[in-house]
């Protein structure tokens, strides 16, 4: 059974429509959705069967019907903290998922029968969660409480989940009260000698546990005997570790299981039959535990690690598995992630030459930090084996530049049959992929195709023709100077948004405009300028910051020049990505206020008279020149509102795609996000998104609920201008824009 607080994919609101409910049921693969109020109060559930019943009984079927009209109000539920055995009895009746509520009836957890795992505090440990990383300090503190705390600090700096120690009652654990027996084997003598010198007292260990908590990291401990377990229980230890030496010690295993706490079991020194025997024993007790593959040699030769045993261990036991390593280096624990390790344990020291065998197999602080970084990178890179492969946004961008397309060898007239001798394959990949050659040949051209022009999918499936559209707000499309005339021809666009490249900054506007235009305009500032300079108005480098300000001032001046050709627009909008990106990670939360202030100060230094700066809402993982970045400025609605209140002259461009990706990443509600920023929004980019970085998805094919969104925008931003900022929408005369406008017009 898995208890999880990650309930977002498994809930809908009472006011959600049936279409949304069905989508969520398909996505979460659990065949059930729990219905809650906007405050999280559990009202009922909707299963596949409930939907079928409603479909067969309903007289006036309406997929826009509200969830509360379809739901089953008699949903089986339990209070948080209910004993596992009580919940598991319900599973035997055929129920797969049970909601757990607090005393006020709010849904806070879900219990799944078909999954394994548990929570340690707020940290989920399961096959679906990031691996739980333990820094094993053990006795590497050398008996010094100061060194123990220093090791805790190093572990915290490495971003581990847990620091682990060991507790022994020498009198209870060893014969003769642990006195060094001169007749004992040399190995036993050495171990007892180390323990006699490097133990911390119970009081000192508890002080270190409290210190770890004060630093925000979970302390755990290995009890080597029943008396130590009793002490740790009195302290309130939240979980335990069973050493390899005790994995066949059923008395201790039972005592730990009886605490009701989860625990981790190293399997070193045990044969497979012994492992299976211990697993059967623990399962009979209903214990929550993880098996850690381990070789108890110090250090373990790489040839003896046998890392592939992880997969067999999981297969033969059906339990969650992890890895506890005594080899040198970090490559083995990092590799264990790819084999299904949900927990990783590695020893930590400040000096590998200190006395004791553990130091020889321990990582130094910088090595532990590197291991954690690489583990998280591997986790991110693993992806899923449950979904078909999709072309990522980065690949789409590179396919544009590096792949090949079908190209016309000579001029082709509208109505002419496209034959094989009229088509060749050439780079770049901005048109129809070569694998569609046979689909293209034999089609009748529905447009004039110039020699050297790309073929597009519309040459196979039919052209999307632009026309006059009807919206109750100003609408436009993005353009460049060179395609402006072609794009606006035969349309009733209210305005255009000029997307400037850094080369466009150098052109003479009189080459493209020679009279006053009858439509409005906006400008999208470049992100990338000459010499690989990405605009950043909050850079900590004064020289870089000043260059960004100067470049944005150039954009402002060009916008004012454009305004002389487009006088219909007062204070034209300039869409700006203000900065705050980083290729290595998100800006620290504690530094964000200063970053926002840098942006405000930078804009105050510019001549903004006659223009309106609209800072674009951003996604968490935008694509910049050189690849994907991290971004957490102008991502959170509350931060955006706070910034705009402090800087009323600065407005917002609400990019629906960007904000949808942010909502997906942080678990926010898009409609709530839009409602919050609406008072400061002067310009809209309306386009779809999927997941946390799926910006290239076709409109209507992603996660945005357009009927609900457009209805809300009519209420909170009734006259705000918009463009469908479709990626590569300008191709083939702007067919992506016309397709998007056709789609959006339905919700007008």
XYZ file of C-alpha atoms in Angstrom:
748
model
C 0.000 0.000 0.000
C 1.201 3.511 -0.794
C 0.111 6.554 1.167
C 0.683 9.706 -0.895
C 0.031 13.396 -0.518
C 0.524 13.896 -4.245
C -3.207 14.052 -4.998
C -3.375 16.717 -7.736
C -3.812 14.251 -10.615
C -6.571 12.444 -8.779
C -8.932 15.305 -7.903
C -11.321 17.615 -9.708
C -13.559 20.393 -8.466
C -17.299 20.191 -8.047
C -17.643 22.769 -10.836
C -15.405 20.878 -13.300
C -17.182 19.511 -16.352
C -17.432 15.855 -17.309
C -14.975 16.301 -20.207
C -12.272 17.413 -17.760
C -13.096 14.529 -15.447
C -12.720 12.008 -18.264
C -9.408 13.541 -19.286
C -8.066 13.234 -15.744
C -9.256 9.645 -15.424
C -7.419 8.808 -18.641
C -4.272 10.582 -17.501
C -3.958 9.245 -13.953
C -4.589 5.591 -14.948
C -6.406 5.010 -11.627
C -9.926 4.838 -13.104
C -11.232 7.220 -10.434
C -11.339 10.926 -9.582
C -12.223 12.430 -6.210
C -14.412 15.522 -6.256
C -13.553 18.378 -3.895
C -14.757 21.914 -3.304
C -12.510 24.842 -4.083
C -11.373 24.638 -0.444
C -10.436 20.972 -0.727
C -13.417 19.458 1.113
C -14.123 15.929 -0.149
C -17.617 15.725 -1.693
C -17.600 12.462 -3.646
C -15.925 10.370 -6.329
C -16.354 9.623 -10.019
C -15.226 6.284 -11.430
C -15.393 4.801 -14.907
C -18.544 3.026 -13.755
C -20.163 6.250 -12.535
C -19.630 7.862 -15.927
C -21.085 4.831 -17.734
C -24.080 4.838 -15.416
C -24.656 8.541 -16.030
C -24.333 8.081 -19.790
C -26.863 5.243 -19.877
C -29.362 6.852 -17.492
C -29.193 10.440 -18.695
C -31.882 11.763 -21.011
C -30.140 14.976 -22.020
C -26.481 14.091 -22.199
C -24.198 17.099 -21.851
C -20.436 16.583 -21.470
C -20.256 20.077 -20.028
C -22.358 18.909 -17.081
C -20.748 19.584 -13.715
C -18.888 16.910 -11.788
C -21.142 17.339 -8.763
C -24.121 16.151 -10.817
C -22.377 12.899 -11.746
C -20.380 12.027 -8.627
C -21.061 9.279 -6.123
C -21.582 10.974 -2.761
C -21.179 7.761 -0.761
C -17.435 7.516 -1.234
C -15.606 5.297 1.279
C -13.090 7.373 3.246
C -10.956 7.266 6.392
C -9.311 9.771 8.700
C -5.586 10.389 8.262
C -3.685 8.145 10.667
C -6.088 5.215 10.398
C -4.247 1.932 10.930
C -3.009 0.289 7.752
C -4.720 -2.983 8.578
C -8.123 -1.256 8.644
C -7.559 0.339 5.249
C -6.197 -2.857 3.729
C -9.393 -4.722 4.648
C -11.310 -2.373 2.336
C -8.861 -3.145 -0.474
C -9.922 -6.781 -0.262
C -13.430 -5.728 -1.375
C -12.109 -4.639 -4.770
C -11.381 -0.982 -3.989
C -8.020 0.209 -5.390
C -7.794 3.747 -4.013
C -9.082 5.187 -0.728
C -9.169 8.895 0.207
C -7.934 10.013 3.627
C -9.346 13.188 5.139
C -8.490 15.433 8.073
C -10.842 16.275 10.939
C -12.479 18.998 8.823
C -13.211 16.701 5.883
C -10.431 18.015 3.629
C -8.837 15.468 1.289
C -5.155 15.314 2.228
C -3.899 11.838 1.261
C -4.683 8.869 -0.943
C -4.012 5.204 -0.203
C -3.279 3.004 -3.220
C -3.430 -0.771 -3.015
C -1.405 -1.585 -6.118
C 1.559 0.626 -5.234
C 4.240 0.387 -2.598
C 5.868 3.119 -0.596
C 5.454 5.372 2.419
C 6.054 8.886 3.704
C 8.807 10.108 5.984
C 7.445 13.454 7.085
C 6.535 15.186 3.840
C 8.957 13.054 1.833
C 7.436 10.304 -0.301
C 9.530 7.176 -0.802
C 8.234 5.142 -3.716
C 9.036 4.074 -7.260
C 7.484 7.326 -8.478
C 9.412 9.713 -6.241
C 12.997 11.014 -6.367
C 15.425 8.714 -4.578
C 15.864 9.225 -0.846
C 19.536 10.017 -0.231
C 21.080 9.157 3.131
C 24.424 10.543 4.284
C 25.727 7.874 6.646
C 27.785 9.596 9.323
C 27.813 6.558 11.593
C 30.810 6.861 13.887
C 32.847 9.011 11.503
C 32.481 11.818 14.051
C 35.376 10.095 15.927
C 33.533 10.646 19.191
C 33.489 14.440 18.728
C 30.135 16.220 18.893
C 31.683 19.198 17.107
C 32.781 16.998 14.192
C 29.364 15.313 14.166
C 27.688 18.693 13.707
C 30.223 19.686 11.061
C 29.365 16.513 9.127
C 25.671 17.396 9.424
C 26.464 20.805 7.918
C 28.301 19.194 5.000
C 25.365 16.840 4.412
C 22.914 19.727 4.409
C 25.112 21.603 1.948
C 25.020 18.546 -0.338
C 21.165 18.559 -0.288
C 20.754 15.037 1.043
C 17.429 13.952 2.524
C 18.770 12.413 5.691
C 21.764 12.103 8.024
C 22.186 8.783 9.788
C 23.990 7.759 12.928
C 24.432 4.583 14.978
C 23.570 3.827 18.584
C 24.946 0.898 20.603
C 24.510 -0.120 24.173
C 27.881 -1.787 24.627
C 26.841 -3.618 27.798
C 23.779 -5.133 26.139
C 25.337 -5.735 22.748
C 28.692 -7.381 23.494
C 29.737 -10.098 25.862
C 31.796 -8.876 28.789
C 30.147 -5.453 28.303
C 32.250 -4.761 25.248
C 35.580 -5.006 27.011
C 38.356 -5.748 24.547
C 39.013 -9.463 24.810
C 42.665 -10.214 24.062
C 41.661 -13.700 23.001
C 39.195 -12.412 20.353
C 39.973 -12.475 16.656
C 41.964 -9.525 15.365
C 38.968 -8.097 13.441
C 36.731 -8.160 16.500
C 39.484 -6.606 18.604
C 39.883 -3.793 16.063
C 36.133 -3.098 15.959
C 35.765 -3.042 19.732
C 38.786 -0.774 20.022
C 37.215 1.747 17.583
C 33.857 1.632 19.353
C 35.432 2.166 22.745
C 37.202 5.291 21.497
C 34.663 6.863 19.102
C 31.199 6.445 20.632
C 29.014 9.477 21.370
C 26.935 9.275 24.512
C 23.157 9.027 24.232
C 22.816 12.659 25.339
C 25.354 13.782 22.738
C 23.627 11.843 19.964
C 20.285 13.389 20.862
C 21.904 16.824 20.747
C 23.171 16.053 17.233
C 19.709 14.767 16.193
C 18.192 18.064 17.336
C 20.927 19.981 15.558
C 20.118 18.152 12.304
C 16.448 19.038 12.653
C 17.350 22.684 13.242
C 19.266 22.582 9.941
C 16.274 21.188 8.082
C 17.531 17.656 7.501
C 15.962 14.449 8.826
C 18.041 12.529 11.418
C 17.863 8.734 11.442
C 19.694 6.155 13.479
C 20.621 2.480 13.394
C 19.790 0.783 16.702
C 22.197 -2.097 17.176
C 20.265 -3.532 20.118
C 16.851 -3.468 21.784
C 17.954 -1.090 24.517
C 19.106 1.462 21.902
C 15.808 1.075 20.061
C 13.970 1.837 23.297
C 16.006 5.025 23.756
C 15.378 6.116 20.171
C 11.655 5.468 20.521
C 11.561 7.620 23.640
C 13.303 10.349 21.650
C 10.739 10.091 18.824
C 12.899 8.862 15.950
C 10.740 8.889 12.797
C 12.325 5.906 11.013
C 15.145 3.415 11.409
C 17.944 1.695 9.570
C 18.723 -1.985 10.079
C 22.388 -2.815 9.584
C 23.377 -5.751 7.398
C 24.561 -7.545 10.525
C 21.002 -7.537 11.900
C 19.021 -8.452 8.782
C 18.665 -12.018 10.097
C 18.054 -10.853 13.682
C 14.313 -11.506 13.841
C 14.017 -10.280 17.423
C 15.291 -6.817 16.490
C 13.383 -6.809 13.185
C 10.135 -7.543 14.997
C 10.779 -4.882 17.610
C 11.445 -2.245 14.945
C 8.373 -3.355 12.971
C 6.230 -3.067 16.082
C 7.081 0.632 16.370
C 4.967 1.183 13.263
C 7.796 3.297 11.798
C 9.209 2.680 8.314
C 12.769 1.433 8.080
C 15.590 0.542 5.691
C 17.296 -2.863 5.680
C 20.781 -3.457 4.317
C 21.144 -6.966 2.892
C 24.936 -7.288 3.012
C 26.342 -10.580 4.291
C 23.010 -12.347 3.602
C 22.397 -15.101 1.069
C 19.367 -14.932 -1.204
C 17.553 -17.581 0.824
C 18.190 -15.588 4.003
C 16.918 -12.440 2.312
C 13.728 -14.207 1.258
C 13.262 -15.619 4.760
C 13.618 -12.172 6.361
C 11.287 -10.614 3.775
C 8.641 -13.248 4.489
C 9.010 -12.560 8.207
C 8.678 -8.762 7.746
C 5.711 -9.090 5.413
C 3.975 -11.221 7.980
C 4.361 -8.342 10.417
C 2.921 -5.830 7.912
C 6.132 -3.777 8.038
C 6.926 -0.730 5.881
C 10.515 -1.114 4.705
C 12.991 -0.812 1.826
C 15.644 -3.409 1.005
C 19.090 -1.970 0.342
C 21.381 -4.041 -1.850
C 24.751 -3.987 -0.159
C 28.147 -5.677 -0.066
C 29.665 -5.466 3.402
C 33.307 -5.373 2.341
C 35.285 -2.227 3.234
C 36.031 -1.122 0.568
C 34.015 -3.275 -1.848
C 35.934 -4.186 -5.032
C 33.951 -3.110 -8.095
C 33.891 -6.708 -9.325
C 31.943 -7.682 -6.188
C 29.337 -4.915 -6.244
C 26.964 -6.928 -8.483
C 24.740 -3.889 -9.023
C 22.404 -5.745 -11.386
C 21.235 -7.743 -8.399
C 19.058 -4.727 -7.606
C 16.612 -5.748 -10.325
C 16.567 -9.374 -9.126
C 16.128 -8.263 -5.523
C 13.039 -6.285 -6.479
C 11.723 -9.133 -8.629
C 12.048 -11.895 -6.036
C 10.749 -9.852 -3.095
C 8.266 -7.431 -4.637
C 9.646 -4.737 -2.305
C 11.060 -1.278 -2.879
C 14.830 -1.491 -3.260
C 17.760 0.826 -2.805
C 21.542 0.756 -2.582
C 23.944 1.105 0.335
C 27.480 1.382 -0.986
C 30.911 0.696 0.489
C 32.887 0.999 -2.750
C 35.048 4.012 -3.500
C 33.722 6.871 -5.614
C 30.237 7.857 -6.747
C 29.697 6.068 -10.065
C 27.993 2.992 -8.552
C 25.314 4.800 -6.499
C 24.593 7.098 -9.447
C 24.221 4.061 -11.726
C 21.901 2.382 -9.203
C 19.207 4.926 -10.013
C 18.850 3.502 -13.523
C 18.268 0.047 -11.997
C 15.424 1.158 -9.756
C 17.053 2.278 -6.508
C 14.597 4.387 -4.496
C 17.074 4.942 -1.652
C 20.823 5.591 -1.709
C 23.097 5.463 1.313
C 26.731 6.580 1.263
C 29.184 7.253 4.082
C 30.471 10.801 4.689
C 33.773 11.929 6.184
C 36.005 14.982 6.284
C 39.194 12.948 5.925
C 39.527 9.474 4.413
C 42.815 8.906 6.275
C 41.221 9.032 9.734
C 41.266 5.907 11.868
C 38.499 3.432 11.100
C 37.362 1.329 8.140
C 34.322 3.497 7.370
C 36.493 6.481 6.452
C 38.151 4.487 3.667
C 34.810 3.983 1.906
C 33.385 7.413 2.678
C 32.874 10.382 0.405
C 34.385 13.762 1.105
C 31.880 16.661 1.293
C 32.495 17.821 -2.292
C 32.153 14.234 -3.529
C 28.835 13.783 -1.737
C 27.600 17.018 -3.252
C 28.629 15.838 -6.729
C 26.893 12.509 -6.159
C 23.604 14.170 -5.214
C 23.749 16.430 -8.272
C 24.458 13.502 -10.587
C 21.751 11.334 -9.010
C 19.181 14.068 -9.590
C 20.387 14.516 -13.161
C 20.060 10.800 -13.870
C 16.575 10.767 -12.330
C 15.549 13.631 -14.559
C 17.073 11.902 -17.562
C 15.411 8.530 -16.999
C 11.982 9.653 -18.179
C 9.351 6.959 -18.583
C 9.026 3.592 -20.269
C 5.232 3.852 -20.158
C 4.793 6.489 -22.867
C 5.681 6.560 -26.575
C 8.641 8.715 -27.561
C 7.818 12.302 -28.461
C 10.022 14.887 -30.148
C 11.069 17.368 -27.465
C 11.029 21.134 -27.845
C 14.824 21.224 -28.102
C 14.772 18.567 -30.815
C 12.093 20.457 -32.717
C 14.320 23.512 -32.702
C 17.318 21.530 -33.906
C 15.255 19.702 -36.504
C 14.438 23.099 -37.960
C 18.152 23.798 -38.340
C 19.718 20.415 -39.019
C 17.179 18.089 -40.612
C 16.025 17.957 -44.228
C 12.837 18.939 -46.018
C 11.002 18.336 -49.274
C 11.675 21.260 -51.611
C 10.312 22.250 -55.029
C 12.870 21.805 -57.831
C 11.114 24.375 -60.014
C 8.057 26.629 -60.014
C 4.799 24.698 -59.583
C 1.496 26.280 -60.599
C -1.688 25.979 -58.558
C -3.638 22.985 -59.921
C -0.553 21.196 -61.220
C 0.035 17.586 -60.141
C 3.122 17.220 -57.934
C 5.300 14.524 -59.508
C 8.475 12.946 -58.179
C 10.710 14.892 -60.533
C 9.411 18.153 -59.037
C 10.621 17.339 -55.515
C 14.072 17.106 -53.934
C 15.417 16.708 -50.408
C 17.410 19.603 -48.960
C 18.305 21.194 -45.644
C 17.156 22.838 -43.409
C 14.230 20.988 -41.854
C 11.716 23.806 -41.986
C 9.245 22.075 -44.256
C 7.711 18.662 -44.825
C 9.859 15.774 -43.581
C 11.364 13.514 -46.301
C 9.407 10.508 -45.027
C 6.227 12.098 -46.427
C 7.518 12.046 -50.003
C 5.166 9.286 -51.170
C 2.212 11.055 -49.522
C 3.066 14.267 -51.381
C 3.664 12.855 -54.848
C 0.438 12.706 -56.825
C -1.288 15.547 -54.957
C -2.678 18.538 -56.812
C -1.009 21.797 -55.795
C -3.508 24.111 -54.080
C -1.156 27.093 -54.273
C 1.611 28.495 -56.425
C 4.891 27.032 -55.160
C 8.076 28.865 -56.111
C 11.281 27.068 -57.003
C 13.273 26.285 -53.854
C 10.228 26.639 -51.596
C 9.371 24.139 -48.911
C 6.411 21.811 -49.086
C 4.202 21.639 -45.992
C 1.695 19.215 -44.472
C -1.094 21.372 -45.875
C 0.121 20.415 -49.376
C -0.980 16.875 -48.452
C -4.065 17.401 -46.285
C -5.304 20.661 -47.813
C -4.613 24.356 -47.401
C -5.782 26.405 -44.433
C -6.962 29.643 -46.020
C -6.997 32.892 -44.093
C -10.158 34.962 -44.002
C -11.881 37.621 -41.954
C -12.320 36.576 -38.310
C -14.672 37.807 -35.636
C -13.524 38.425 -32.067
C -14.887 40.659 -29.342
C -11.414 42.014 -28.609
C -8.522 43.328 -30.759
C -6.658 40.452 -32.365
C -3.486 40.149 -34.382
C -0.625 37.845 -35.293
C 3.160 37.965 -34.921
C 5.098 39.139 -37.986
C 8.567 40.085 -39.116
C 9.316 43.090 -41.305
C 9.943 40.920 -44.354
C 6.639 38.986 -44.183
C 4.407 41.775 -42.842
C 2.678 42.550 -46.166
C 2.167 38.927 -47.094
C 0.744 37.978 -43.703
C -1.795 40.816 -43.376
C -3.089 40.557 -46.950
C -6.765 39.574 -47.194
C -7.334 39.636 -43.408
C -9.115 41.936 -40.958
C -6.376 41.907 -38.312
C -6.593 44.750 -35.806
C -2.859 44.840 -35.198
C 0.406 42.969 -35.640
C 3.154 42.154 -33.180
C 6.601 42.702 -34.665
C 8.956 40.018 -33.380
C 12.355 41.651 -33.644
C 15.581 39.763 -34.169
C 18.868 41.433 -33.362
C 19.444 41.866 -37.101
C 16.105 43.678 -37.355
C 17.557 46.278 -34.999
C 19.841 47.445 -37.811
C 17.381 47.854 -40.693
C 16.140 51.091 -42.174
C 12.381 51.129 -41.520
C 11.759 53.151 -44.666
C 12.695 50.042 -46.659
C 9.470 48.422 -45.421
C 7.129 51.344 -44.652
C 6.503 54.494 -46.680
C 3.106 55.711 -45.410
C 0.817 55.588 -42.413
C -0.615 52.114 -41.763
C -4.262 51.705 -40.827
C -3.737 49.007 -38.188
C -2.225 48.907 -34.735
C 1.032 47.314 -33.656
C 3.030 45.954 -30.749
C 6.679 44.929 -30.491
C 8.284 41.840 -29.020
C 11.803 42.698 -27.895
C 14.547 40.230 -28.821
C 15.799 37.962 -26.062
C 18.979 37.204 -27.947
C 21.107 40.095 -29.179
C 24.357 40.165 -31.096
C 27.376 38.388 -29.593
C 25.200 35.866 -27.748
C 23.897 38.484 -25.309
C 20.621 37.347 -23.708
C 18.691 40.243 -22.191
C 18.917 40.222 -18.394
C 17.774 43.270 -16.446
C 18.727 41.730 -13.115
C 22.240 40.523 -13.886
C 24.684 40.724 -10.985
C 27.378 41.764 -13.476
C 27.160 45.582 -13.771
C 28.670 45.593 -17.266
C 26.219 42.946 -18.498
C 23.322 44.771 -16.854
C 24.243 48.086 -18.449
C 24.508 46.437 -21.850
C 21.035 44.917 -21.393
C 19.600 48.303 -20.496
C 21.221 49.933 -23.507
C 19.898 47.237 -25.842
C 16.368 47.536 -24.472
C 16.547 51.301 -24.888
C 17.402 50.670 -28.560
C 14.245 48.544 -28.823
C 12.226 51.353 -27.241
C 13.633 53.875 -29.705
C 12.826 51.597 -32.660
C 9.279 51.173 -31.321
C 8.875 54.946 -31.238
C 10.064 55.116 -34.863
C 7.541 52.430 -35.827
C 4.844 54.458 -34.103
C 5.249 57.155 -36.760
C 4.153 54.602 -39.370
C 1.460 53.135 -37.083
C -0.041 56.266 -35.446
C -3.282 54.469 -34.574
C -1.569 52.922 -31.541
C -1.068 55.006 -28.425
C 1.784 53.971 -26.129
C 2.520 50.745 -28.038
C 3.206 47.609 -26.017
C 6.739 46.240 -25.922
C 6.783 42.622 -24.756
C 9.938 41.968 -22.742
C 11.449 38.886 -21.168
C 13.068 40.785 -18.338
C 15.652 38.240 -17.225
C 16.408 36.081 -14.242
C 17.241 32.962 -16.253
C 19.995 30.609 -15.184
C 21.369 27.533 -16.913
C 22.264 25.789 -13.633
C 19.221 26.188 -11.406
C 16.475 28.413 -10.049
C 17.295 31.673 -8.286
C 17.354 31.161 -4.526
C 14.045 32.241 -2.977
C 15.889 34.522 -0.611
C 17.452 36.440 -3.510
C 14.340 36.948 -5.618
C 13.201 40.206 -3.984
C 16.559 41.812 -4.795
C 16.343 40.522 -8.379
C 12.884 42.030 -8.839
C 14.204 45.320 -7.497
C 17.095 45.251 -9.975
C 14.582 44.908 -12.814
C 12.478 47.776 -11.478
C 15.562 49.978 -11.122
C 16.770 49.087 -14.620
C 13.419 50.023 -16.177
C 13.328 53.266 -14.194
C 16.658 54.185 -15.807
C 15.137 53.971 -19.319
C 13.146 56.509 -21.290
C 9.741 54.826 -21.346
C 7.735 57.844 -22.458
C 5.377 56.905 -25.286
C 5.612 53.114 -24.812
C 4.184 50.476 -22.465
C 6.554 47.843 -21.142
C 4.733 44.514 -20.737
C 6.894 41.919 -18.987
C 6.016 38.471 -20.222
C 4.922 35.796 -17.769
C 7.518 33.052 -17.895
C 7.657 29.254 -17.758
C 9.935 27.390 -15.327
C 12.144 25.966 -18.103
C 12.376 28.420 -21.028
C 14.480 27.788 -24.102
C 17.230 30.295 -24.701
C 20.125 30.366 -27.094
C 22.276 27.434 -26.016
C 19.479 25.333 -24.558
C 16.987 25.076 -21.752
C 17.270 27.334 -18.705
C 15.725 27.637 -15.257
C 13.464 30.595 -14.553
C 11.500 31.614 -11.471
C 10.954 35.365 -11.898
C 7.567 36.489 -13.289
C 6.424 32.893 -12.888
C 4.354 33.129 -9.686
C 1.104 35.132 -9.913
C 1.438 36.574 -6.406
C 4.966 37.807 -7.128
C 3.798 39.353 -10.409
C 0.978 41.183 -8.628
C 3.365 42.433 -5.957
C 5.817 43.732 -8.579
C 3.121 45.536 -10.559
C 1.668 47.163 -7.451
C 5.100 48.554 -6.590
C 5.796 49.588 -10.215
C 2.448 50.736 -11.655
C 4.008 52.014 -14.884
C 5.046 48.443 -15.790
C 2.424 46.024 -17.122
C 2.201 42.341 -17.961
C 1.968 40.301 -21.135
C 0.104 37.168 -20.068
C 1.542 34.283 -22.055
C -0.931 31.429 -21.586
C 1.520 28.767 -22.749
C 4.227 29.907 -20.339
C 1.844 30.190 -17.413
C 0.195 26.834 -18.152
C 3.624 25.197 -17.925
C 4.278 26.998 -14.633
C 0.932 25.831 -13.272
C 1.716 22.265 -14.333
C 5.089 22.395 -12.604
C 3.940 23.957 -9.339
C 0.446 22.437 -9.171
C -1.360 25.771 -9.517
C -4.714 26.359 -11.183
C -4.378 28.295 -14.457
C -7.723 30.077 -14.127
C -6.814 31.296 -10.644
C -3.458 32.467 -12.008
C -5.133 34.405 -14.847
C -7.652 36.027 -12.505
C -4.858 37.261 -10.219
C -2.705 38.914 -12.896
C -5.607 40.184 -15.037
C -5.662 43.737 -13.574
C -2.084 44.272 -14.778
C -2.370 42.506 -18.123
C -2.356 44.644 -21.284
C -1.411 42.076 -23.914
C -2.175 38.389 -24.429
C -0.285 35.551 -26.045
C -2.894 32.819 -26.378
C -1.412 29.436 -27.202
C -1.365 25.914 -25.800
C 1.214 23.991 -23.756
C 1.805 20.479 -22.493
C 3.611 19.463 -19.362
C 6.324 21.733 -17.969
C 8.239 22.518 -21.163
C 5.953 21.540 -24.059
C 5.717 24.927 -25.724
C 5.576 23.687 -29.320
C 2.285 21.799 -29.046
C -0.482 22.689 -31.511
C -3.281 24.808 -30.066
C -6.057 22.643 -28.709
C -3.731 19.634 -28.294
C -2.293 20.481 -24.901
C -3.365 21.102 -21.319
C -5.165 24.459 -21.625
C -8.936 24.386 -21.064
C -9.783 26.947 -23.758
C -13.574 27.130 -23.228
C -13.053 27.986 -19.549
C -10.085 30.257 -20.284
C -11.814 32.333 -22.949
C -14.901 32.683 -20.772
C -12.753 33.949 -17.898
C -10.822 36.358 -20.134
C -14.108 37.850 -21.313
C -14.841 38.608 -17.655
C -11.475 39.808 -16.366
C -9.731 41.124 -19.529
C -12.654 41.929 -21.867
C -10.846 44.299 -24.258
C -7.243 43.144 -23.951
C -5.586 42.526 -27.321
C -4.211 39.099 -28.176
C -2.163 37.156 -30.685
C -1.967 33.388 -31.152
C 1.776 33.043 -30.621
C 2.005 29.692 -32.362
C 5.527 28.302 -32.678
C 6.530 28.391 -36.371
C 3.032 29.658 -37.178
C 4.419 31.967 -39.858
C 5.280 29.078 -42.178
C 3.427 28.749 -45.469
C 1.997 32.246 -45.299
C 1.032 32.033 -41.620
C -1.104 28.886 -41.772
C -0.387 28.143 -38.093
C -1.909 31.495 -37.134
C -5.012 31.003 -39.266
C -5.533 27.529 -37.823
C -5.239 28.908 -34.284
C -7.642 31.790 -34.963
C -10.109 29.327 -36.476
C -9.909 27.276 -33.280
C -10.225 30.241 -30.907
C -13.097 31.837 -32.803
C -15.356 29.007 -31.613
C -15.097 30.317 -28.038
C -15.785 33.948 -28.911
